[in-house]
Amino acid sequence: ASTITKTVVGDIHATTSALKSYATTFTADGIEDCRKACGGHGFLVCSGLVELSNTYLQSCTVEGDNQMLPQQVVKVLLKLVAAVQSGDESLLKEYEMT
């Protein structure tokens, strides 16, 4: 049976933080690129991009700002780098299990 350790929770948090930051930024940029590609028609309500943009753009800041989430990922990565540099075998074994 697998146990959930603090390291596993940290890994899950870092992974989901990175994924949310990437996915929401990529999607918001994609919506904006589509609007720009449509020229002036991208501002028309009938294009659907206005509603999509207004509905989706909040996702970059809801439940974690996309500027803060990558910092949380870096915090976990720096902890891993410190463990590698210090030769902390117990922490490295926890990472090998995940």
PDB file of N, CA and C in Angstrom:
ATOM      1  N   ALA A   1       0.838  -1.180   0.000  1.00  0.00           N
ATOM      2  CA  ALA A   1       0.000   0.000   0.000  1.00  0.00           C
ATOM      3  C   ALA A   1       0.881   1.242   0.000  1.00  0.00           C
ATOM      4  N   SER A   2       0.519   2.208  -0.803  1.00  0.00           N
ATOM      5  CA  SER A   2       1.265   3.452  -0.911  1.00  0.00           C
ATOM      6  C   SER A   2       0.780   4.446   0.128  1.00  0.00           C
ATOM      7  N   THR A   3       1.718   5.112   0.787  1.00  0.00           N
ATOM      8  CA  THR A   3       1.343   6.125   1.765  1.00  0.00           C
ATOM      9  C   THR A   3       1.552   7.501   1.154  1.00  0.00           C
ATOM     10  N   ILE A   4       0.728   8.411   1.592  1.00  0.00           N
ATOM     11  CA  ILE A   4       0.818   9.779   1.099  1.00  0.00           C
ATOM     12  C   ILE A   4       1.673  10.570   2.081  1.00  0.00           C
ATOM     13  N   THR A   5       2.830  10.987   1.619  1.00  0.00           N
ATOM     14  CA  THR A   5       3.743  11.756   2.456  1.00  0.00           C
ATOM     15  C   THR A   5       3.674  13.234   2.091  1.00  0.00           C
ATOM     16  N   LYS A   6       4.347  14.026   2.887  1.00  0.00           N
ATOM     17  CA  LYS A   6       4.401  15.463   2.623  1.00  0.00           C
ATOM     18  C   LYS A   6       5.064  15.732   1.264  1.00  0.00           C
ATOM     19  N   THR A   7       6.037  14.915   0.919  1.00  0.00           N
ATOM     20  CA  THR A   7       6.712  15.067  -0.368  1.00  0.00           C
ATOM     21  C   THR A   7       5.765  14.794  -1.525  1.00  0.00           C
ATOM     22  N   VAL A   8       4.944  13.772  -1.404  1.00  0.00           N
ATOM     23  CA  VAL A   8       3.970  13.443  -2.460  1.00  0.00           C
ATOM     24  C   VAL A   8       2.967  14.585  -2.617  1.00  0.00           C
ATOM     25  N   VAL A   9       2.490  15.097  -1.502  1.00  0.00           N
ATOM     26  CA  VAL A   9       1.536  16.220  -1.554  1.00  0.00           C
ATOM     27  C   VAL A   9       2.195  17.435  -2.203  1.00  0.00           C
ATOM     28  N   GLY A  10       3.456  17.687  -1.858  1.00  0.00           N
ATOM     29  CA  GLY A  10       4.190  18.794  -2.475  1.00  0.00           C
ATOM     30  C   GLY A  10       4.351  18.614  -3.970  1.00  0.00           C
ATOM     31  N   ASP A  11       4.638  17.386  -4.380  1.00  0.00           N
ATOM     32  CA  ASP A  11       4.763  17.092  -5.813  1.00  0.00           C
ATOM     33  C   ASP A  11       3.446  17.299  -6.551  1.00  0.00           C
ATOM     34  N   ILE A  12       2.377  16.826  -5.958  1.00  0.00           N
ATOM     35  CA  ILE A  12       1.053  17.001  -6.573  1.00  0.00           C
ATOM     36  C   ILE A  12       0.719  18.476  -6.679  1.00  0.00           C
ATOM     37  N   HIS A  13       0.987  19.219  -5.606  1.00  0.00           N
ATOM     38  CA  HIS A  13       0.711  20.657  -5.616  1.00  0.00           C
ATOM     39  C   HIS A  13       1.543  21.366  -6.681  1.00  0.00           C
ATOM     40  N   ALA A  14       2.824  21.030  -6.766  1.00  0.00           N
ATOM     41  CA  ALA A  14       3.689  21.667  -7.765  1.00  0.00           C
ATOM     42  C   ALA A  14       3.237  21.326  -9.181  1.00  0.00           C
ATOM     43  N   THR A  15       2.875  20.077  -9.405  1.00  0.00           N
ATOM     44  CA  THR A  15       2.439  19.648 -10.735  1.00  0.00           C
ATOM     45  C   THR A  15       1.144  20.341 -11.148  1.00  0.00           C
ATOM     46  N   THR A  16       0.161  20.371 -10.252  1.00  0.00           N
ATOM     47  CA  THR A  16      -1.113  21.013 -10.600  1.00  0.00           C
ATOM     48  C   THR A  16      -0.962  22.524 -10.721  1.00  0.00           C
ATOM     49  N   SER A  17      -0.082  23.118  -9.919  1.00  0.00           N
ATOM     50  CA  SER A  17       0.160  24.557 -10.037  1.00  0.00           C
ATOM     51  C   SER A  17       0.778  24.884 -11.387  1.00  0.00           C
ATOM     52  N   ALA A  18       1.756  24.095 -11.792  1.00  0.00           N
ATOM     53  CA  ALA A  18       2.396  24.325 -13.088  1.00  0.00           C
ATOM     54  C   ALA A  18       1.405  24.109 -14.233  1.00  0.00           C
ATOM     55  N   LEU A  19       0.604  23.054 -14.127  1.00  0.00           N
ATOM     56  CA  LEU A  19      -0.363  22.757 -15.178  1.00  0.00           C
ATOM     57  C   LEU A  19      -1.416  23.849 -15.296  1.00  0.00           C
ATOM     58  N   LYS A  20      -1.929  24.337 -14.171  1.00  0.00           N
ATOM     59  CA  LYS A  20      -2.945  25.388 -14.207  1.00  0.00           C
ATOM     60  C   LYS A  20      -2.373  26.666 -14.806  1.00  0.00           C
ATOM     61  N   SER A  21      -1.185  27.025 -14.369  1.00  0.00           N
ATOM     62  CA  SER A  21      -0.561  28.239 -14.879  1.00  0.00           C
ATOM     63  C   SER A  21      -0.340  28.148 -16.388  1.00  0.00           C
ATOM     64  N   TYR A  22       0.189  27.026 -16.846  1.00  0.00           N
ATOM     65  CA  TYR A  22       0.456  26.846 -18.271  1.00  0.00           C
ATOM     66  C   TYR A  22      -0.842  26.809 -19.083  1.00  0.00           C
ATOM     67  N   ALA A  23      -1.784  25.991 -18.640  1.00  0.00           N
ATOM     68  CA  ALA A  23      -3.010  25.788 -19.427  1.00  0.00           C
ATOM     69  C   ALA A  23      -3.835  27.064 -19.530  1.00  0.00           C
ATOM     70  N   THR A  24      -3.983  27.793 -18.427  1.00  0.00           N
ATOM     71  CA  THR A  24      -4.815  28.997 -18.479  1.00  0.00           C
ATOM     72  C   THR A  24      -4.143  30.097 -19.288  1.00  0.00           C
ATOM     73  N   THR A  25      -2.835  30.241 -19.163  1.00  0.00           N
ATOM     74  CA  THR A  25      -2.130  31.257 -19.949  1.00  0.00           C
ATOM     75  C   THR A  25      -2.160  30.908 -21.435  1.00  0.00           C
ATOM     76  N   PHE A  26      -1.905  29.645 -21.752  1.00  0.00           N
ATOM     77  CA  PHE A  26      -1.907  29.191 -23.145  1.00  0.00           C
ATOM     78  C   PHE A  26      -3.293  29.407 -23.780  1.00  0.00           C
ATOM     79  N   THR A  27      -4.344  29.072 -23.046  1.00  0.00           N
ATOM     80  CA  THR A  27      -5.697  29.214 -23.573  1.00  0.00           C
ATOM     81  C   THR A  27      -6.082  30.681 -23.733  1.00  0.00           C
ATOM     82  N   ALA A  28      -5.771  31.504 -22.731  1.00  0.00           N
ATOM     83  CA  ALA A  28      -6.082  32.931 -22.826  1.00  0.00           C
ATOM     84  C   ALA A  28      -5.344  33.568 -23.998  1.00  0.00           C
ATOM     85  N   ASP A  29      -4.085  33.192 -24.185  1.00  0.00           N
ATOM     86  CA  ASP A  29      -3.323  33.713 -25.324  1.00  0.00           C
ATOM     87  C   ASP A  29      -3.917  33.227 -26.645  1.00  0.00           C
ATOM     88  N   GLY A  30      -4.394  31.993 -26.675  1.00  0.00           N
ATOM     89  CA  GLY A  30      -5.019  31.453 -27.882  1.00  0.00           C
ATOM     90  C   GLY A  30      -6.297  32.187 -28.247  1.00  0.00           C
ATOM     91  N   ILE A  31      -7.106  32.480 -27.234  1.00  0.00           N
ATOM     92  CA  ILE A  31      -8.346  33.236 -27.475  1.00  0.00           C
ATOM     93  C   ILE A  31      -8.006  34.613 -28.032  1.00  0.00           C
ATOM     94  N   GLU A  32      -7.000  35.255 -27.447  1.00  0.00           N
ATOM     95  CA  GLU A  32      -6.595  36.584 -27.919  1.00  0.00           C
ATOM     96  C   GLU A  32      -6.034  36.519 -29.336  1.00  0.00           C
ATOM     97  N   ASP A  33      -5.267  35.487 -29.652  1.00  0.00           N
ATOM     98  CA  ASP A  33      -4.745  35.333 -31.013  1.00  0.00           C
ATOM     99  C   ASP A  33      -5.873  35.155 -32.025  1.00  0.00           C
ATOM    100  N   CYS A  34      -6.893  34.376 -31.652  1.00  0.00           N
ATOM    101  CA  CYS A  34      -8.052  34.184 -32.541  1.00  0.00           C
ATOM    102  C   CYS A  34      -8.773  35.505 -32.770  1.00  0.00           C
ATOM    103  N   ARG A  35      -8.948  36.274 -31.692  1.00  0.00           N
ATOM    104  CA  ARG A  35      -9.621  37.571 -31.817  1.00  0.00           C
ATOM    105  C   ARG A  35      -8.838  38.486 -32.741  1.00  0.00           C
ATOM    106  N   LYS A  36      -7.515  38.521 -32.581  1.00  0.00           N
ATOM    107  CA  LYS A  36      -6.679  39.370 -33.433  1.00  0.00           C
ATOM    108  C   LYS A  36      -6.720  38.906 -34.887  1.00  0.00           C
ATOM    109  N   ALA A  37      -6.764  37.594 -35.104  1.00  0.00           N
ATOM    110  CA  ALA A  37      -6.793  37.059 -36.463  1.00  0.00           C
ATOM    111  C   ALA A  37      -8.087  37.431 -37.184  1.00  0.00           C
ATOM    112  N   CYS A  38      -9.129  37.667 -36.421  1.00  0.00           N
ATOM    113  CA  CYS A  38     -10.416  38.046 -37.020  1.00  0.00           C
ATOM    114  C   CYS A  38     -10.486  39.537 -37.312  1.00  0.00           C
ATOM    115  N   GLY A  39      -9.464  40.278 -36.909  1.00  0.00           N
ATOM    116  CA  GLY A  39      -9.482  41.719 -37.131  1.00  0.00           C
ATOM    117  C   GLY A  39     -10.605  42.363 -36.335  1.00  0.00           C
ATOM    118  N   GLY A  40     -11.263  43.334 -36.928  1.00  0.00           N
ATOM    119  CA  GLY A  40     -12.358  44.033 -36.263  1.00  0.00           C
ATOM    120  C   GLY A  40     -13.543  43.138 -35.965  1.00  0.00           C
ATOM    121  N   HIS A  41     -13.699  42.074 -36.744  1.00  0.00           N
ATOM    122  CA  HIS A  41     -14.816  41.153 -36.531  1.00  0.00           C
ATOM    123  C   HIS A  41     -14.669  40.375 -35.227  1.00  0.00           C
ATOM    124  N   GLY A  42     -13.455  40.304 -34.697  1.00  0.00           N
ATOM    125  CA  GLY A  42     -13.236  39.604 -33.434  1.00  0.00           C
ATOM    126  C   GLY A  42     -13.907  40.281 -32.255  1.00  0.00           C
ATOM    127  N   PHE A  43     -14.244  41.570 -32.427  1.00  0.00           N
ATOM    128  CA  PHE A  43     -14.930  42.316 -31.369  1.00  0.00           C
ATOM    129  C   PHE A  43     -16.441  42.182 -31.446  1.00  0.00           C
ATOM    130  N   LEU A  44     -16.947  41.617 -32.531  1.00  0.00           N
ATOM    131  CA  LEU A  44     -18.392  41.459 -32.673  1.00  0.00           C
ATOM    132  C   LEU A  44     -18.889  40.344 -31.760  1.00  0.00           C
ATOM    133  N   VAL A  45     -20.036  40.564 -31.157  1.00  0.00           N
ATOM    134  CA  VAL A  45     -20.617  39.555 -30.268  1.00  0.00           C
ATOM    135  C   VAL A  45     -20.916  38.276 -31.037  1.00  0.00           C
ATOM    136  N   CYS A  46     -21.300  38.399 -32.289  1.00  0.00           N
ATOM    137  CA  CYS A  46     -21.652  37.214 -33.080  1.00  0.00           C
ATOM    138  C   CYS A  46     -20.445  36.306 -33.339  1.00  0.00           C
ATOM    139  N   SER A  47     -19.232  36.814 -33.140  1.00  0.00           N
ATOM    140  CA  SER A  47     -18.044  35.962 -33.327  1.00  0.00           C
ATOM    141  C   SER A  47     -17.923  34.941 -32.196  1.00  0.00           C
ATOM    142  N   GLY A  48     -18.511  35.235 -31.060  1.00  0.00           N
ATOM    143  CA  GLY A  48     -18.427  34.335 -29.912  1.00  0.00           C
ATOM    144  C   GLY A  48     -17.161  34.532 -29.099  1.00  0.00           C
ATOM    145  N   LEU A  49     -16.197  35.240 -29.671  1.00  0.00           N
ATOM    146  CA  LEU A  49     -14.926  35.437 -28.973  1.00  0.00           C
ATOM    147  C   LEU A  49     -15.044  36.404 -27.807  1.00  0.00           C
ATOM    148  N   VAL A  50     -15.967  37.353 -27.916  1.00  0.00           N
ATOM    149  CA  VAL A  50     -16.158  38.322 -26.830  1.00  0.00           C
ATOM    150  C   VAL A  50     -16.648  37.604 -25.578  1.00  0.00           C
ATOM    151  N   GLU A  51     -17.662  36.780 -25.717  1.00  0.00           N
ATOM    152  CA  GLU A  51     -18.189  36.037 -24.568  1.00  0.00           C
ATOM    153  C   GLU A  51     -17.156  35.039 -24.046  1.00  0.00           C
ATOM    154  N   LEU A  52     -16.482  34.358 -24.950  1.00  0.00           N
ATOM    155  CA  LEU A  52     -15.458  33.395 -24.549  1.00  0.00           C
ATOM    156  C   LEU A  52     -14.345  34.092 -23.770  1.00  0.00           C
ATOM    157  N   SER A  53     -13.923  35.223 -24.261  1.00  0.00           N
ATOM    158  CA  SER A  53     -12.865  35.980 -23.604  1.00  0.00           C
ATOM    159  C   SER A  53     -13.312  36.465 -22.231  1.00  0.00           C
ATOM    160  N   ASN A  54     -14.502  37.033 -22.160  1.00  0.00           N
ATOM    161  CA  ASN A  54     -15.011  37.539 -20.878  1.00  0.00           C
ATOM    162  C   ASN A  54     -15.229  36.419 -19.873  1.00  0.00           C
ATOM    163  N   THR A  55     -15.629  35.267 -20.345  1.00  0.00           N
ATOM    164  CA  THR A  55     -15.871  34.137 -19.455  1.00  0.00           C
ATOM    165  C   THR A  55     -14.575  33.504 -19.000  1.00  0.00           C
ATOM    166  N   TYR A  56     -13.621  33.398 -19.899  1.00  0.00           N
ATOM    167  CA  TYR A  56     -12.419  32.612 -19.613  1.00  0.00           C
ATOM    168  C   TYR A  56     -11.287  33.384 -18.951  1.00  0.00           C
ATOM    169  N   LEU A  57     -11.135  34.661 -19.261  1.00  0.00           N
ATOM    170  CA  LEU A  57      -9.959  35.401 -18.799  1.00  0.00           C
ATOM    171  C   LEU A  57      -9.815  35.455 -17.287  1.00  0.00           C
ATOM    172  N   GLN A  58     -10.893  35.254 -16.556  1.00  0.00           N
ATOM    173  CA  GLN A  58     -10.795  35.240 -15.100  1.00  0.00           C
ATOM    174  C   GLN A  58     -10.040  34.007 -14.599  1.00  0.00           C
ATOM    175  N   SER A  59      -9.960  32.960 -15.398  1.00  0.00           N
ATOM    176  CA  SER A  59      -9.311  31.718 -14.974  1.00  0.00           C
ATOM    177  C   SER A  59      -7.834  31.899 -14.664  1.00  0.00           C
ATOM    178  N   CYS A  60      -7.217  32.919 -15.208  1.00  0.00           N
ATOM    179  CA  CYS A  60      -5.795  33.150 -14.938  1.00  0.00           C
ATOM    180  C   CYS A  60      -5.549  33.673 -13.534  1.00  0.00           C
ATOM    181  N   THR A  61      -6.588  34.207 -12.876  1.00  0.00           N
ATOM    182  CA  THR A  61      -6.393  34.749 -11.532  1.00  0.00           C
ATOM    183  C   THR A  61      -7.235  34.053 -10.466  1.00  0.00           C
ATOM    184  N   VAL A  62      -8.270  33.327 -10.853  1.00  0.00           N
ATOM    185  CA  VAL A  62      -9.107  32.642  -9.873  1.00  0.00           C
ATOM    186  C   VAL A  62      -8.340  31.467  -9.281  1.00  0.00           C
ATOM    187  N   GLU A  63      -8.402  31.299  -7.985  1.00  0.00           N
ATOM    188  CA  GLU A  63      -7.784  30.186  -7.260  1.00  0.00           C
ATOM    189  C   GLU A  63      -6.276  30.088  -7.489  1.00  0.00           C
ATOM    190  N   GLY A  64      -5.617  31.206  -7.544  1.00  0.00           N
ATOM    191  CA  GLY A  64      -4.160  31.202  -7.698  1.00  0.00           C
ATOM    192  C   GLY A  64      -3.739  31.982  -8.915  1.00  0.00           C
ATOM    193  N   ASP A  65      -3.080  33.078  -8.683  1.00  0.00           N
ATOM    194  CA  ASP A  65      -2.634  33.932  -9.769  1.00  0.00           C
ATOM    195  C   ASP A  65      -1.505  33.259 -10.542  1.00  0.00           C
ATOM    196  N   ASN A  66      -1.486  33.442 -11.837  1.00  0.00           N
ATOM    197  CA  ASN A  66      -0.472  32.799 -12.668  1.00  0.00           C
ATOM    198  C   ASN A  66       0.927  33.357 -12.452  1.00  0.00           C
ATOM    199  N   GLN A  67       1.053  34.424 -11.687  1.00  0.00           N
ATOM    200  CA  GLN A  67       2.383  34.907 -11.324  1.00  0.00           C
ATOM    201  C   GLN A  67       2.869  34.212 -10.047  1.00  0.00           C
ATOM    202  N   MET A  68       1.943  33.785  -9.193  1.00  0.00           N
ATOM    203  CA  MET A  68       2.294  33.158  -7.925  1.00  0.00           C
ATOM    204  C   MET A  68       2.497  31.644  -8.068  1.00  0.00           C
ATOM    205  N   LEU A  69       1.732  30.994  -8.901  1.00  0.00           N
ATOM    206  CA  LEU A  69       1.818  29.540  -9.036  1.00  0.00           C
ATOM    207  C   LEU A  69       3.197  29.042  -9.487  1.00  0.00           C
ATOM    208  N   PRO A  70       3.828  29.672 -10.472  1.00  0.00           N
ATOM    209  CA  PRO A  70       5.169  29.206 -10.834  1.00  0.00           C
ATOM    210  C   PRO A  70       6.176  29.376  -9.691  1.00  0.00           C
ATOM    211  N   GLN A  71       5.973  30.359  -8.838  1.00  0.00           N
ATOM    212  CA  GLN A  71       6.858  30.533  -7.690  1.00  0.00           C
ATOM    213  C   GLN A  71       6.743  29.346  -6.735  1.00  0.00           C
ATOM    214  N   GLN A  72       5.540  28.812  -6.600  1.00  0.00           N
ATOM    215  CA  GLN A  72       5.346  27.646  -5.747  1.00  0.00           C
ATOM    216  C   GLN A  72       6.024  26.415  -6.347  1.00  0.00           C
ATOM    217  N   VAL A  73       6.026  26.311  -7.652  1.00  0.00           N
ATOM    218  CA  VAL A  73       6.708  25.207  -8.327  1.00  0.00           C
ATOM    219  C   VAL A  73       8.214  25.324  -8.103  1.00  0.00           C
ATOM    220  N   VAL A  74       8.738  26.528  -8.239  1.00  0.00           N
ATOM    221  CA  VAL A  74      10.169  26.754  -8.041  1.00  0.00           C
ATOM    222  C   VAL A  74      10.565  26.413  -6.604  1.00  0.00           C
ATOM    223  N   LYS A  75       9.707  26.709  -5.651  1.00  0.00           N
ATOM    224  CA  LYS A  75      10.001  26.392  -4.249  1.00  0.00           C
ATOM    225  C   LYS A  75      10.232  24.889  -4.067  1.00  0.00           C
ATOM    226  N   VAL A  76       9.394  24.072  -4.674  1.00  0.00           N
ATOM    227  CA  VAL A  76       9.539  22.612  -4.583  1.00  0.00           C
ATOM    228  C   VAL A  76      10.806  22.165  -5.316  1.00  0.00           C
ATOM    229  N   LEU A  77      11.060  22.747  -6.478  1.00  0.00           N
ATOM    230  CA  LEU A  77      12.253  22.373  -7.239  1.00  0.00           C
ATOM    231  C   LEU A  77      13.542  22.764  -6.511  1.00  0.00           C
ATOM    232  N   LEU A  78      13.537  23.925  -5.871  1.00  0.00           N
ATOM    233  CA  LEU A  78      14.721  24.340  -5.119  1.00  0.00           C
ATOM    234  C   LEU A  78      14.974  23.425  -3.926  1.00  0.00           C
ATOM    235  N   LYS A  79      13.900  22.940  -3.314  1.00  0.00           N
ATOM    236  CA  LYS A  79      14.053  21.995  -2.216  1.00  0.00           C
ATOM    237  C   LYS A  79      14.701  20.702  -2.717  1.00  0.00           C
ATOM    238  N   LEU A  80      14.300  20.270  -3.897  1.00  0.00           N
ATOM    239  CA  LEU A  80      14.889  19.068  -4.488  1.00  0.00           C
ATOM    240  C   LEU A  80      16.356  19.300  -4.846  1.00  0.00           C
ATOM    241  N   VAL A  81      16.680  20.448  -5.398  1.00  0.00           N
ATOM    242  CA  VAL A  81      18.070  20.776  -5.736  1.00  0.00           C
ATOM    243  C   VAL A  81      18.928  20.792  -4.475  1.00  0.00           C
ATOM    244  N   ALA A  82      18.405  21.375  -3.410  1.00  0.00           N
ATOM    245  CA  ALA A  82      19.150  21.417  -2.146  1.00  0.00           C
ATOM    246  C   ALA A  82      19.397  20.001  -1.621  1.00  0.00           C
ATOM    247  N   ALA A  83      18.404  19.120  -1.775  1.00  0.00           N
ATOM    248  CA  ALA A  83      18.563  17.731  -1.328  1.00  0.00           C
ATOM    249  C   ALA A  83      19.626  17.013  -2.151  1.00  0.00           C
ATOM    250  N   VAL A  84      19.666  17.275  -3.445  1.00  0.00           N
ATOM    251  CA  VAL A  84      20.670  16.652  -4.311  1.00  0.00           C
ATOM    252  C   VAL A  84      22.061  17.166  -3.944  1.00  0.00           C
ATOM    253  N   GLN A  85      22.177  18.468  -3.744  1.00  0.00           N
ATOM    254  CA  GLN A  85      23.480  19.045  -3.431  1.00  0.00           C
ATOM    255  C   GLN A  85      24.005  18.580  -2.074  1.00  0.00           C
ATOM    256  N   SER A  86      23.097  18.424  -1.109  1.00  0.00           N
ATOM    257  CA  SER A  86      23.529  18.014   0.225  1.00  0.00           C
ATOM    258  C   SER A  86      23.665  16.498   0.351  1.00  0.00           C
ATOM    259  N   GLY A  87      23.156  15.768  -0.636  1.00  0.00           N
ATOM    260  CA  GLY A  87      23.224  14.310  -0.589  1.00  0.00           C
ATOM    261  C   GLY A  87      22.234  13.711   0.397  1.00  0.00           C
ATOM    262  N   ASP A  88      21.109  14.379   0.623  1.00  0.00           N
ATOM    263  CA  ASP A  88      20.078  13.906   1.556  1.00  0.00           C
ATOM    264  C   ASP A  88      19.360  12.699   0.945  1.00  0.00           C
ATOM    265  N   GLU A  89      19.835  11.529   1.285  1.00  0.00           N
ATOM    266  CA  GLU A  89      19.320  10.284   0.693  1.00  0.00           C
ATOM    267  C   GLU A  89      17.858  10.024   1.044  1.00  0.00           C
ATOM    268  N   SER A  90      17.441  10.388   2.261  1.00  0.00           N
ATOM    269  CA  SER A  90      16.057  10.102   2.666  1.00  0.00           C
ATOM    270  C   SER A  90      15.065  10.883   1.802  1.00  0.00           C
ATOM    271  N   LEU A  91      15.375  12.155   1.546  1.00  0.00           N
ATOM    272  CA  LEU A  91      14.482  12.963   0.716  1.00  0.00           C
ATOM    273  C   LEU A  91      14.533  12.503  -0.736  1.00  0.00           C
ATOM    274  N   LEU A  92      15.701  12.140  -1.206  1.00  0.00           N
ATOM    275  CA  LEU A  92      15.819  11.683  -2.588  1.00  0.00           C
ATOM    276  C   LEU A  92      15.068  10.373  -2.807  1.00  0.00           C
ATOM    277  N   LYS A  93      15.068   9.497  -1.803  1.00  0.00           N
ATOM    278  CA  LYS A  93      14.321   8.240  -1.918  1.00  0.00           C
ATOM    279  C   LYS A  93      12.820   8.499  -2.041  1.00  0.00           C
ATOM    280  N   GLU A  94      12.338   9.535  -1.310  1.00  0.00           N
ATOM    281  CA  GLU A  94      10.920   9.873  -1.411  1.00  0.00           C
ATOM    282  C   GLU A  94      10.580  10.325  -2.825  1.00  0.00           C
ATOM    283  N   TYR A  95      11.484  11.064  -3.451  1.00  0.00           N
ATOM    284  CA  TYR A  95      11.257  11.513  -4.820  1.00  0.00           C
ATOM    285  C   TYR A  95      11.342  10.363  -5.825  1.00  0.00           C
ATOM    286  N   GLU A  96      12.189   9.401  -5.549  1.00  0.00           N
ATOM    287  CA  GLU A  96      12.291   8.252  -6.439  1.00  0.00           C
ATOM    288  C   GLU A  96      11.014   7.419  -6.415  1.00  0.00           C
ATOM    289  N   MET A  97      10.320   7.428  -5.285  1.00  0.00           N
ATOM    290  CA  MET A  97       9.084   6.629  -5.155  1.00  0.00           C
ATOM    291  C   MET A  97       7.939   7.262  -5.917  1.00  0.00           C
ATOM    292  N   THR A  98       7.976   8.575  -6.156  1.00  0.00           N
ATOM    293  CA  THR A  98       6.842   9.222  -6.814  1.00  0.00           C
ATOM    294  C   THR A  98       6.943   9.153  -8.308  1.00  0.00           C
TER     295      THR A  98
END
